[in-house]
Amino acid sequence: MVKKKRDRIRIEEMIEVIMKVGQGDLSVQLDLSGKDDLLDSLAMGLNMMIDDLGSTHAVEVQNEKFKQINTELEKAIDRAQESERLKTAFLANMSHEIRTPLNSILGFSELLSPDLEEGQFEDYSEIIRNSGIQLLQIIDDILDFSKLESNQLPLFFSLCNINKIMQEVYITQKQSKKLRQSDTIQLKEPQIELSNDIYLKTDPVRLKQILNNLINNAIKFTKEGFVEFGFSIKAGSRGEMIEFYVKDTGIGISDTKQKAIFERFIQVDSFSMKEGNGLGLSICKGLVELLGGVIWVESIVDEGSCFYFTLPFSDQGEMGVTKQVEQHNGKWSLSGSKVFIAEDNLDSLTYLEEVLLIEGVIVKTALDGQSLLELLKEDTPDLILLDINMPVKNGYETIAEIRKSGLTMPVIAQTAYAMPEERSTILAAGCTDYISKPIQRTKLLSLIREVLKKDSK
Amino acid sequence: MGDIDEEIKVREISDKEIWVNTNKFSLIYDNIIYVIAVGEQTTEFAKAQAEICMKMSALIKGKVNFLIDLNKSGKNSPGARKMWKTLIEHDNTEKVATFGLHPVAKVIASFVMRVSSGNKMRFFSTKEEAIAWLRE
């Protein structure tokens, strides 16, 4: 029994503090009377217990934070391991993808001989060429993918006629090997809602790349039926947009895989050993997002898929002024023209020389920039084909000296770097134009004609 | 709860007598560090005291004993108790005797002793009893 009123108040204070602690308030403390009596010792004990509870609570809060961090770390490790696993699978697949066309190139090259039966030479050459194109596509995909991954893929915007792009993609795809060989798959002409030409400010090369990738995939995964593509203008939350689609009647994609297929290295059916490097859709997604749009898929297994992507659009139709690029369809004879080639790789040099000699071009060759400069002291060509990466004096140093000496003839740079930004560097250095390796005969001749024709004006 | 930032003042009267704020540290019987703890013992305060104890320990040949007067001591923060635990469990520490006449001192001692394992530390009512145990 508590006799003194003051002691009773102190005990009531203790009860109040205990209740507050019970409700989770660990900031409370009891005042000591200074009498150092039993009640003070009780209060001191309570204060120190509350402190301990606070410390324990702080440790628990910290532990909870650590737990969260650990959970996030575990997830990150899982993601890294999954990425690593996919990378390994990707490398194995890529090895297969690269070796397959290489196998054809090397195998059929060995079979080429003067003793071949009629038609065989052309057939083998066609296989070698197609395998080369396939290999080039793989290399382009890897380069694009690595650029997208490091946010270094430059875009080159211009006002594009979308109807025209759709038509060009249709013509390209119509000539694809699988479509030509199959009578069970039909590629429908692009579905275009509007009869007027639609102009869109975008990167036409990348837009075609996205469409071609999606259509290639659609054809690849369709045994019979049709593949169709088109676009329509839609109203979105951020204004009008063009919605493109590529639809097929192929194997379809299950709900669970629909998101994953846009992730790098993932293929619709990892076990089906379909050809492809698993980068296509990942590149599409990266490109669409770079161009300001979104990409998604709707699909039913065994019925087909429809891939959609949007690009931001504002009506630029009438006001758009498209740059008229002069077409050079008519052949301009190169016979008698004089071309100097600077190239350190003997195979590449021989190829360029052969291509030009067939056209009647007078050719002189140099194995490095310094040798080319020596040649230029003796003679002046109509045009120079200049490799960039050369020993003794590289392409940049060579073009600088050519221009410094007052020579103004067109110079076409040729390089294996193949990065779009390389072009602007090369042009700024003083070259007239640029062509990337591997150099296709028709492209090279067309470019030379264009450059020489311009120069002759 | 949390320690309030406070200014720690150290006054060295001699090698054998040092003050840290209101706490007095003195060296007695050649191997006993005698601490008179006054007021609340915060973590920062305790850290400064630990440094003084280590400094005084260097003057002692062999193991060190501590005699702690808790008669005027206030609350010991959890951090301060942890610091005492480190000091008590130090290899160079022989024994620690705390003393105080009133129940508050006993409560404080029990909290300090709780953190330390073993039988290096004991509580006494009087200084004499404590010294006698230390000098056994």
XYZ file of C-alpha atoms in Angstrom:
593
model
C 0.000 0.000 0.000
C 1.361 3.401 -0.907
C 1.129 5.778 1.956
C 2.458 9.027 0.702
C 0.559 10.987 -1.932
C 3.801 12.006 -3.687
C 4.897 8.417 -4.008
C 1.488 7.546 -5.402
C 1.915 10.223 -8.098
C 5.362 8.807 -8.975
C 3.945 5.308 -9.301
C 1.098 6.613 -11.487
C 3.722 8.303 -13.688
C 5.512 4.976 -14.012
C 2.283 3.231 -14.986
C 1.637 5.922 -17.592
C 5.142 5.506 -19.027
C 4.749 1.720 -19.108
C 1.455 2.128 -21.012
C 3.098 4.447 -23.526
C 5.925 1.972 -24.036
C 3.271 -0.707 -24.460
C 1.810 1.368 -27.293
C 5.208 1.571 -28.970
C 6.416 4.967 -27.787
C 10.044 4.385 -26.822
C 10.911 8.051 -26.436
C 9.454 8.335 -22.921
C 11.606 8.541 -19.768
C 10.835 8.999 -16.061
C 12.180 11.860 -13.972
C 14.067 10.833 -10.862
C 13.281 12.569 -7.581
C 16.916 12.586 -6.506
C 16.107 10.807 -3.274
C 17.867 7.676 -4.532
C 15.117 5.644 -2.913
C 13.386 2.519 -4.119
C 11.078 4.412 -6.454
C 14.057 6.210 -8.043
C 15.791 2.895 -8.541
C 12.600 1.567 -10.110
C 12.429 4.616 -12.382
C 16.116 4.273 -13.287
C 15.610 0.622 -14.091
C 12.595 1.431 -16.263
C 14.482 4.185 -18.085
C 17.359 1.869 -18.899
C 15.003 -0.893 -20.007
C 13.219 1.555 -22.303
C 16.628 2.549 -23.706
C 17.421 -1.111 -24.325
C 14.081 -1.631 -26.014
C 14.844 1.374 -28.212
C 18.237 -0.061 -29.135
C 16.681 -3.424 -29.907
C 13.993 -1.717 -31.982
C 16.625 0.287 -33.882
C 18.525 -2.937 -34.532
C 15.318 -4.584 -35.752
C 14.625 -1.659 -38.096
C 18.198 -1.880 -39.369
C 17.858 -5.641 -39.777
C 14.673 -5.128 -41.756
C 16.529 -2.732 -44.037
C 19.350 -5.248 -44.424
C 16.779 -7.918 -45.222
C 15.306 -5.728 -47.940
C 18.770 -4.990 -49.313
C 19.565 -8.712 -49.210
C 16.353 -9.540 -51.040
C 17.180 -6.966 -53.707
C 20.722 -8.295 -53.946
C 19.441 -11.837 -54.313
C 17.120 -10.682 -57.082
C 20.007 -8.853 -58.749
C 22.147 -11.984 -58.497
C 19.316 -14.034 -59.988
C 18.974 -11.545 -62.813
C 22.737 -11.518 -63.382
C 22.841 -15.323 -63.372
C 19.898 -15.488 -65.754
C 21.575 -12.930 -67.979
C 24.791 -14.928 -67.823
C 22.931 -18.120 -68.696
C 21.219 -16.394 -71.601
C 24.520 -14.934 -72.754
C 26.093 -18.377 -72.745
C 23.141 -19.791 -74.667
C 23.331 -16.797 -76.981
C 27.032 -17.356 -77.645
C 26.433 -21.026 -78.370
C 23.594 -20.113 -80.691
C 25.618 -17.302 -82.274
C 28.465 -19.691 -82.894
C 25.992 -21.931 -84.704
C 24.525 -18.980 -86.578
C 27.934 -17.790 -87.766
C 29.339 -21.200 -88.561
C 26.359 -22.249 -90.672
C 26.755 -19.630 -93.425
C 30.546 -19.852 -93.081
C 30.273 -23.568 -93.667
C 28.404 -22.912 -96.903
C 30.808 -20.202 -98.003
C 33.936 -22.277 -97.364
C 32.390 -25.567 -98.520
C 30.995 -24.330 -101.805
C 34.069 -22.183 -102.482
C 36.121 -25.387 -102.428
C 33.710 -27.001 -104.886
C 34.046 -24.173 -107.391
C 36.143 -25.436 -110.264
C 36.170 -25.201 -114.076
C 34.925 -28.821 -114.237
C 31.494 -28.067 -112.793
C 28.452 -29.078 -114.749
C 26.290 -26.500 -116.435
C 24.370 -24.406 -113.935
C 26.300 -25.701 -110.945
C 28.696 -22.765 -110.905
C 25.798 -20.301 -110.778
C 24.013 -22.357 -108.087
C 27.103 -22.546 -105.887
C 27.856 -18.864 -106.386
C 24.299 -18.029 -105.384
C 24.640 -20.116 -102.192
C 27.930 -18.415 -101.349
C 26.433 -14.976 -101.929
C 23.319 -15.721 -99.855
C 25.429 -17.123 -97.032
C 27.540 -13.977 -97.127
C 24.425 -11.831 -96.865
C 23.202 -13.957 -93.948
C 26.550 -13.534 -92.203
C 26.479 -9.801 -92.782
C 23.000 -9.629 -91.235
C 24.281 -11.381 -88.114
C 27.182 -8.965 -87.807
C 24.868 -5.975 -88.324
C 22.541 -7.307 -85.615
C 25.407 -7.722 -83.158
C 26.669 -4.213 -83.875
C 23.186 -2.703 -83.526
C 22.586 -4.632 -80.340
C 25.841 -3.515 -78.768
C 25.127 0.102 -79.774
C 21.643 -0.089 -78.276
C 23.010 -1.624 -75.086
C 25.480 1.237 -74.661
C 23.000 3.945 -75.746
C 25.237 4.901 -78.623
C 23.011 4.208 -81.581
C 22.632 7.445 -83.524
C 19.412 8.226 -85.381
C 19.133 10.168 -88.599
C 15.711 11.767 -88.820
C 14.141 12.945 -92.039
C 10.641 13.433 -93.362
C 9.588 10.074 -94.772
C 6.729 9.004 -96.989
C 5.359 6.098 -94.993
C 3.330 4.620 -97.856
C 6.500 4.512 -99.924
C 8.449 2.844 -97.125
C 5.712 0.213 -96.739
C 5.833 -0.477 -100.459
C 9.632 -0.786 -100.438
C 9.496 -3.192 -97.505
C 6.820 -5.226 -99.310
C 8.931 -5.492 -102.461
C 12.013 -6.511 -100.462
C 10.125 -9.109 -98.464
C 8.298 -10.474 -101.483
C 11.688 -11.508 -102.832
C 12.680 -13.367 -99.673
C 13.887 -16.915 -100.244
C 11.296 -18.606 -98.026
C 8.385 -16.794 -99.679
C 9.704 -17.562 -103.136
C 10.060 -21.236 -102.271
C 6.762 -21.615 -100.432
C 3.314 -21.811 -101.917
C 1.611 -22.109 -98.512
C 2.525 -18.667 -97.168
C 1.259 -15.462 -98.667
C 2.604 -12.000 -97.948
C -0.288 -9.593 -98.318
C 0.231 -6.121 -99.715
C 0.516 -3.538 -96.962
C -2.797 -2.438 -95.516
C -2.940 1.315 -95.581
C -6.032 3.061 -94.256
C -5.509 6.379 -95.974
C -5.192 7.039 -99.647
C -3.111 10.210 -99.197
C 0.599 9.987 -98.637
C 1.521 10.156 -94.993
C 4.747 11.832 -93.981
C 6.483 11.105 -90.724
C 9.667 12.576 -89.298
C 11.625 9.526 -88.297
C 14.712 7.510 -89.149
C 13.666 5.671 -92.333
C 16.509 3.152 -92.194
C 15.594 2.116 -88.665
C 11.850 2.062 -89.426
C 12.486 -0.301 -92.350
C 14.767 -2.361 -90.125
C 11.996 -2.792 -87.525
C 9.401 -3.731 -90.146
C 11.762 -6.118 -91.932
C 12.736 -7.768 -88.651
C 9.116 -8.302 -87.633
C 8.111 -9.564 -91.056
C 11.133 -11.905 -91.232
C 10.103 -13.308 -87.862
C 6.486 -13.681 -88.962
C 7.552 -15.568 -92.082
C 9.993 -17.685 -90.090
C 7.352 -18.859 -87.628
C 4.518 -19.367 -90.113
C 4.114 -22.694 -91.922
C 0.971 -21.823 -93.806
C -1.440 -18.959 -94.091
C -0.490 -15.351 -94.475
C 1.639 -12.538 -93.195
C 0.315 -9.031 -93.485
C 1.438 -5.620 -92.330
C 0.213 -2.080 -92.363
C -0.431 0.982 -90.263
C -3.128 3.320 -89.034
C -3.213 6.665 -87.291
C -4.385 6.515 -83.682
C -5.076 9.072 -81.004
C -2.943 8.524 -77.937
C -2.485 10.221 -74.593
C 0.514 12.097 -76.000
C -1.147 13.145 -79.240
C -1.559 11.283 -82.495
C 0.609 8.348 -83.312
C 1.100 5.909 -86.143
C 0.428 2.341 -85.140
C 2.194 -0.210 -87.300
C 1.353 -3.901 -87.208
C 2.717 -7.169 -88.536
C 0.285 -10.070 -88.346
C 0.808 -13.752 -89.066
C -0.958 -17.103 -88.840
C 2.062 -18.796 -87.326
C 2.771 -20.858 -84.220
C 1.835 -18.056 -81.812
C 3.372 -17.164 -78.471
C 2.101 -18.223 -75.059
C 1.044 -15.522 -72.570
C 4.017 -16.218 -70.331
C 6.502 -15.746 -73.131
C 4.971 -12.637 -74.668
C 6.962 -10.207 -72.514
C 10.121 -12.268 -72.416
C 10.532 -12.394 -76.182
C 11.535 -8.733 -76.221
C 14.344 -9.474 -73.786
C 17.768 -9.955 -75.290
C 18.860 -13.440 -76.344
C 15.343 -14.899 -75.939
C 13.721 -16.847 -78.733
C 10.078 -17.852 -78.903
C 10.923 -21.482 -78.672
C 14.413 -22.044 -77.331
C 14.132 -25.745 -78.021
C 12.906 -25.596 -81.554
C 16.331 -24.631 -82.937
C 14.741 -22.105 -85.243
C 17.349 -20.139 -87.096
C 18.062 -16.667 -85.732
C 20.304 -15.093 -83.180
C 17.649 -14.100 -80.648
C 18.497 -10.431 -80.999
C 15.886 -9.395 -83.549
C 12.995 -8.500 -81.239
C 15.308 -7.025 -78.644
C 16.728 -4.741 -81.351
C 13.190 -3.886 -82.513
C 12.194 -2.943 -78.984
C 15.328 -0.824 -78.524
C 14.815 0.932 -81.855
C 11.095 1.586 -81.314
C 11.797 3.079 -77.904
C 14.620 5.201 -79.325
C 12.204 6.503 -81.935
C 9.745 7.444 -79.169
C 7.277 4.588 -79.431
C 6.260 1.346 -77.772
C 6.107 -2.218 -79.021
C 3.914 -5.106 -77.916
C 2.457 -8.355 -79.120
C -0.929 -10.022 -79.050
C -0.908 -13.702 -79.761
C -2.773 -16.989 -79.476
C -0.832 -20.243 -79.563
C -1.345 -22.155 -82.827
C -3.404 -19.316 -84.282
C -0.878 -16.578 -84.834
C 0.599 -13.349 -83.578
C 0.231 -9.662 -84.219
C 3.102 -7.356 -83.341
C 2.273 -3.684 -82.908
C 4.489 -0.664 -82.512
C 3.753 3.014 -82.404
C 5.720 6.042 -83.485
C 4.801 9.610 -82.506
C 3.078 11.436 -85.315
C 1.968 14.955 -86.061
C 0.432 15.775 -89.427
C 3.400 16.867 -91.474
C 1.947 15.799 -94.793
C 1.451 18.983 -96.724
C 4.139 21.100 -95.150
C 6.786 18.420 -95.386
C 9.423 19.065 -97.971
C 11.138 15.868 -98.851
C 14.668 16.050 -100.065
C 14.642 14.938 -103.648
C 17.506 12.586 -104.078
C 18.630 12.430 -107.623
C 18.142 8.957 -108.984
C 20.714 7.489 -111.310
C 18.875 4.613 -112.795
C 20.345 5.132 -116.217
C 23.811 3.625 -116.414
C 26.640 6.073 -116.842
C 29.603 4.346 -118.388
C 32.710 4.171 -116.272
C 34.820 2.903 -119.132
C 37.993 4.923 -119.510
C 37.683 6.527 -116.097
C 40.824 6.454 -114.000
C 40.491 5.251 -110.382
C 43.247 4.900 -107.768
C 42.660 2.401 -104.989
C 44.459 2.538 -101.646
C 43.844 -0.663 -99.688
C 46.227 -2.705 -97.520
C 44.232 -5.953 -97.590
C 45.233 -7.797 -100.742
C 41.967 -9.712 -101.115
C 39.889 -6.566 -100.775
C 42.219 -4.769 -103.182
C 41.946 -7.531 -105.770
C 38.140 -7.550 -105.454
C 37.865 -3.792 -106.000
C 40.332 -3.949 -108.883
C 38.386 -6.779 -110.576
C 35.030 -5.021 -110.172
C 36.402 -1.864 -111.766
C 38.423 -3.579 -114.526
C 35.275 -5.395 -115.703
C 33.692 -1.952 -116.169
C 36.640 -0.784 -118.272
C 38.068 1.442 -115.570
C 41.803 2.208 -115.600
C 43.020 1.201 -112.151
C 46.177 1.960 -110.182
C 46.703 0.514 -106.716
C 48.576 1.382 -103.534
C 48.960 -0.659 -100.354
C 49.051 2.291 -97.967
C 48.405 6.020 -97.809
C 52.017 6.997 -98.416
C 52.212 4.917 -101.620
C 49.005 6.542 -102.813
C 50.509 9.995 -102.276
C 53.540 8.891 -104.331
C 51.201 7.743 -107.147
C 49.438 11.095 -107.055
C 52.739 12.864 -107.773
C 52.933 11.021 -111.096
C 49.315 10.978 -112.218
C 45.870 12.406 -111.395
C 42.853 10.045 -111.258
C 39.183 10.857 -111.719
C 38.417 9.265 -108.378
C 40.143 7.646 -105.399
C 38.906 4.707 -103.348
C 40.556 5.178 -99.974
C 40.696 2.629 -97.169
C 40.665 4.245 -93.731
C 42.542 1.690 -91.675
C 45.938 1.359 -93.344
C 49.546 1.073 -92.191
C 52.223 3.754 -92.688
C 49.668 6.479 -93.335
C 45.994 5.894 -92.564
C 43.031 7.187 -94.556
C 42.499 10.281 -92.417
C 46.133 11.386 -92.701
C 46.138 10.646 -96.425
C 42.980 12.605 -97.258
C 44.298 15.525 -95.200
C 47.475 15.631 -97.330
C 45.558 15.183 -100.578
C 43.319 18.148 -99.839
C 46.238 20.182 -98.466
C 48.066 19.730 -101.768
C 45.098 21.283 -103.575
C 43.771 18.116 -105.259
C 39.987 18.237 -105.495
C 39.067 14.939 -107.164
C 36.314 12.887 -105.460
C 37.508 10.478 -102.792
C 35.297 7.639 -101.591
C 36.313 6.253 -98.242
C 35.823 2.561 -97.618
C 35.961 1.128 -94.151
C 34.927 -1.870 -92.141
C 33.903 0.189 -89.109
C 30.343 0.380 -90.454
C 29.104 2.746 -87.775
C 26.786 5.516 -88.989
C 28.677 8.200 -87.069
C 31.846 7.138 -88.877
C 30.368 8.653 -92.008
C 30.248 12.199 -90.621
C 33.849 11.929 -89.380
C 34.996 10.727 -92.782
C 33.144 13.467 -94.643
C 34.487 16.097 -92.252
C 37.997 14.833 -92.970
C 37.585 15.761 -96.636
C 36.209 12.645 -98.332
C 33.406 13.008 -100.841
C 31.449 9.951 -99.776
C 31.659 6.736 -97.873
C 30.943 3.049 -98.405
C 31.104 0.393 -95.709
C 32.564 -3.080 -96.068
C 31.575 -5.631 -97.204
C 31.299 -3.719 -100.424
C 28.573 -4.868 -102.785
C 29.480 -4.508 -106.435
C 26.272 -2.779 -107.516
C 26.354 -0.349 -104.620
C 29.961 0.561 -105.297
C 29.439 1.120 -109.008
C 26.288 3.120 -108.372
C 28.114 5.330 -105.855
C 31.093 5.857 -108.171
C 28.767 6.823 -111.026
C 26.860 9.220 -108.778
C 30.023 10.854 -107.461
C 31.671 11.138 -110.883
C 28.501 12.523 -112.428
C 28.223 15.176 -109.747
C 31.897 16.013 -110.140
C 31.576 16.398 -113.899
C 28.795 19.023 -113.547
C 17.007 7.510 -25.936
C 19.629 8.857 -28.309
C 22.625 10.597 -26.882
C 22.593 14.347 -27.047
C 25.707 15.925 -28.553
C 27.611 17.248 -25.646
C 30.935 18.873 -25.137
C 33.484 16.556 -23.563
C 36.009 18.338 -21.376
C 39.138 16.534 -20.218
C 41.220 18.034 -17.418
C 44.514 16.391 -16.496
C 45.387 17.368 -12.946
C 48.326 14.950 -12.922
C 49.294 11.579 -14.430
C 47.292 9.995 -11.679
C 44.232 12.277 -11.649
C 42.184 13.116 -14.710
C 38.665 14.533 -14.998
C 36.287 13.912 -17.866
C 33.459 16.393 -17.377
C 32.116 15.498 -13.940
C 33.718 12.060 -13.726
C 36.931 11.749 -11.818
C 39.624 9.162 -12.634
C 42.457 8.537 -10.227
C 45.106 5.905 -9.802
C 45.211 4.298 -6.348
C 47.182 1.432 -4.867
C 49.354 1.412 -8.033
C 46.986 -0.868 -9.929
C 43.461 0.395 -9.345
C 41.787 2.996 -11.511
C 39.197 4.650 -9.300
C 36.260 6.173 -11.190
C 33.679 8.419 -9.582
C 30.752 8.482 -12.022
C 28.543 11.541 -11.739
C 25.383 12.185 -13.776
C 24.159 10.590 -16.958
C 26.695 8.437 -18.749
C 26.198 8.951 -22.475
C 27.925 7.005 -25.229
C 30.198 9.890 -26.258
C 31.051 10.511 -22.644
C 31.842 6.841 -22.168
C 34.128 6.802 -25.201
C 36.173 9.694 -23.805
C 36.378 7.874 -20.459
C 37.561 4.707 -22.143
C 40.453 6.620 -23.690
C 41.421 7.978 -20.259
C 41.251 4.478 -18.774
C 43.557 3.153 -21.489
C 45.937 6.033 -20.906
C 46.030 5.385 -17.157
C 46.389 1.637 -17.746
C 49.686 2.356 -19.471
C 51.063 3.584 -16.131
C 50.258 0.286 -14.461
C 52.592 -2.669 -14.523
C 50.621 -5.850 -14.964
C 46.854 -6.160 -14.939
C 44.454 -3.331 -14.135
C 41.601 -3.180 -11.621
C 38.697 -0.768 -11.716
C 36.828 0.685 -8.768
C 33.648 2.477 -9.808
C 31.601 4.681 -7.503
C 27.993 4.700 -8.668
C 26.567 6.716 -5.795
C 26.088 9.829 -7.927
C 25.809 8.104 -11.311
C 22.861 8.735 -13.555
C 21.507 6.553 -16.281
C 23.994 4.575 -18.419
C 23.068 4.624 -22.092
C 23.194 1.280 -23.976
C 26.246 2.606 -25.873
C 27.996 3.489 -22.620
C 27.275 0.037 -21.239
C 28.693 -1.525 -24.360
C 31.857 0.527 -23.890
C 32.140 -0.711 -20.279
C 31.695 -4.245 -21.498
C 34.658 -3.818 -23.851
C 36.768 -2.425 -21.063
C 35.769 -5.123 -18.567
C 36.427 -7.932 -21.033
C 39.809 -6.506 -22.039
C 42.619 -9.024 -21.470
C 44.479 -6.511 -19.337
C 41.552 -6.036 -16.951
C 41.801 -8.080 -13.739
C 38.648 -7.153 -11.787
C 35.971 -4.480 -11.742
C 34.250 -3.524 -8.500
C 31.233 -1.226 -8.505
C 29.714 0.136 -5.338
C 26.873 2.309 -4.103
C 24.788 2.610 -1.005
C 21.358 3.210 -2.427
C 19.115 1.039 -4.630
C 19.588 3.251 -7.727
C 23.293 2.422 -7.798
C 22.481 -1.247 -7.516
C 20.082 -1.027 -10.467
C 22.701 0.764 -12.577
C 25.336 -1.789 -11.602
C 23.043 -4.639 -12.517
C 22.544 -3.189 -15.996
C 26.291 -2.677 -16.476
C 27.065 -6.148 -15.120
C 24.401 -7.682 -17.349
C 26.380 -6.866 -20.459
C 29.532 -8.484 -19.117
C 30.004 -12.198 -18.892
C 32.209 -13.993 -16.381
C 32.977 -13.121 -12.784
C 35.345 -10.234 -13.270
C 32.761 -7.764 -12.022
C 30.946 -7.446 -8.698
C 28.755 -4.936 -6.859
C 29.356 -3.821 -3.256
C 27.549 -1.491 -0.906
C 30.679 0.266 0.283
C 33.963 1.426 -1.144
C 35.901 -0.480 1.517
C 34.298 -3.799 0.636
C 34.987 -3.160 -3.008
C 38.658 -2.312 -2.464
C 39.085 -5.331 -0.231
C 37.830 -7.603 -3.025
C 40.045 -5.933 -5.574
C 43.118 -6.360 -3.402
C 42.466 -9.999 -2.564
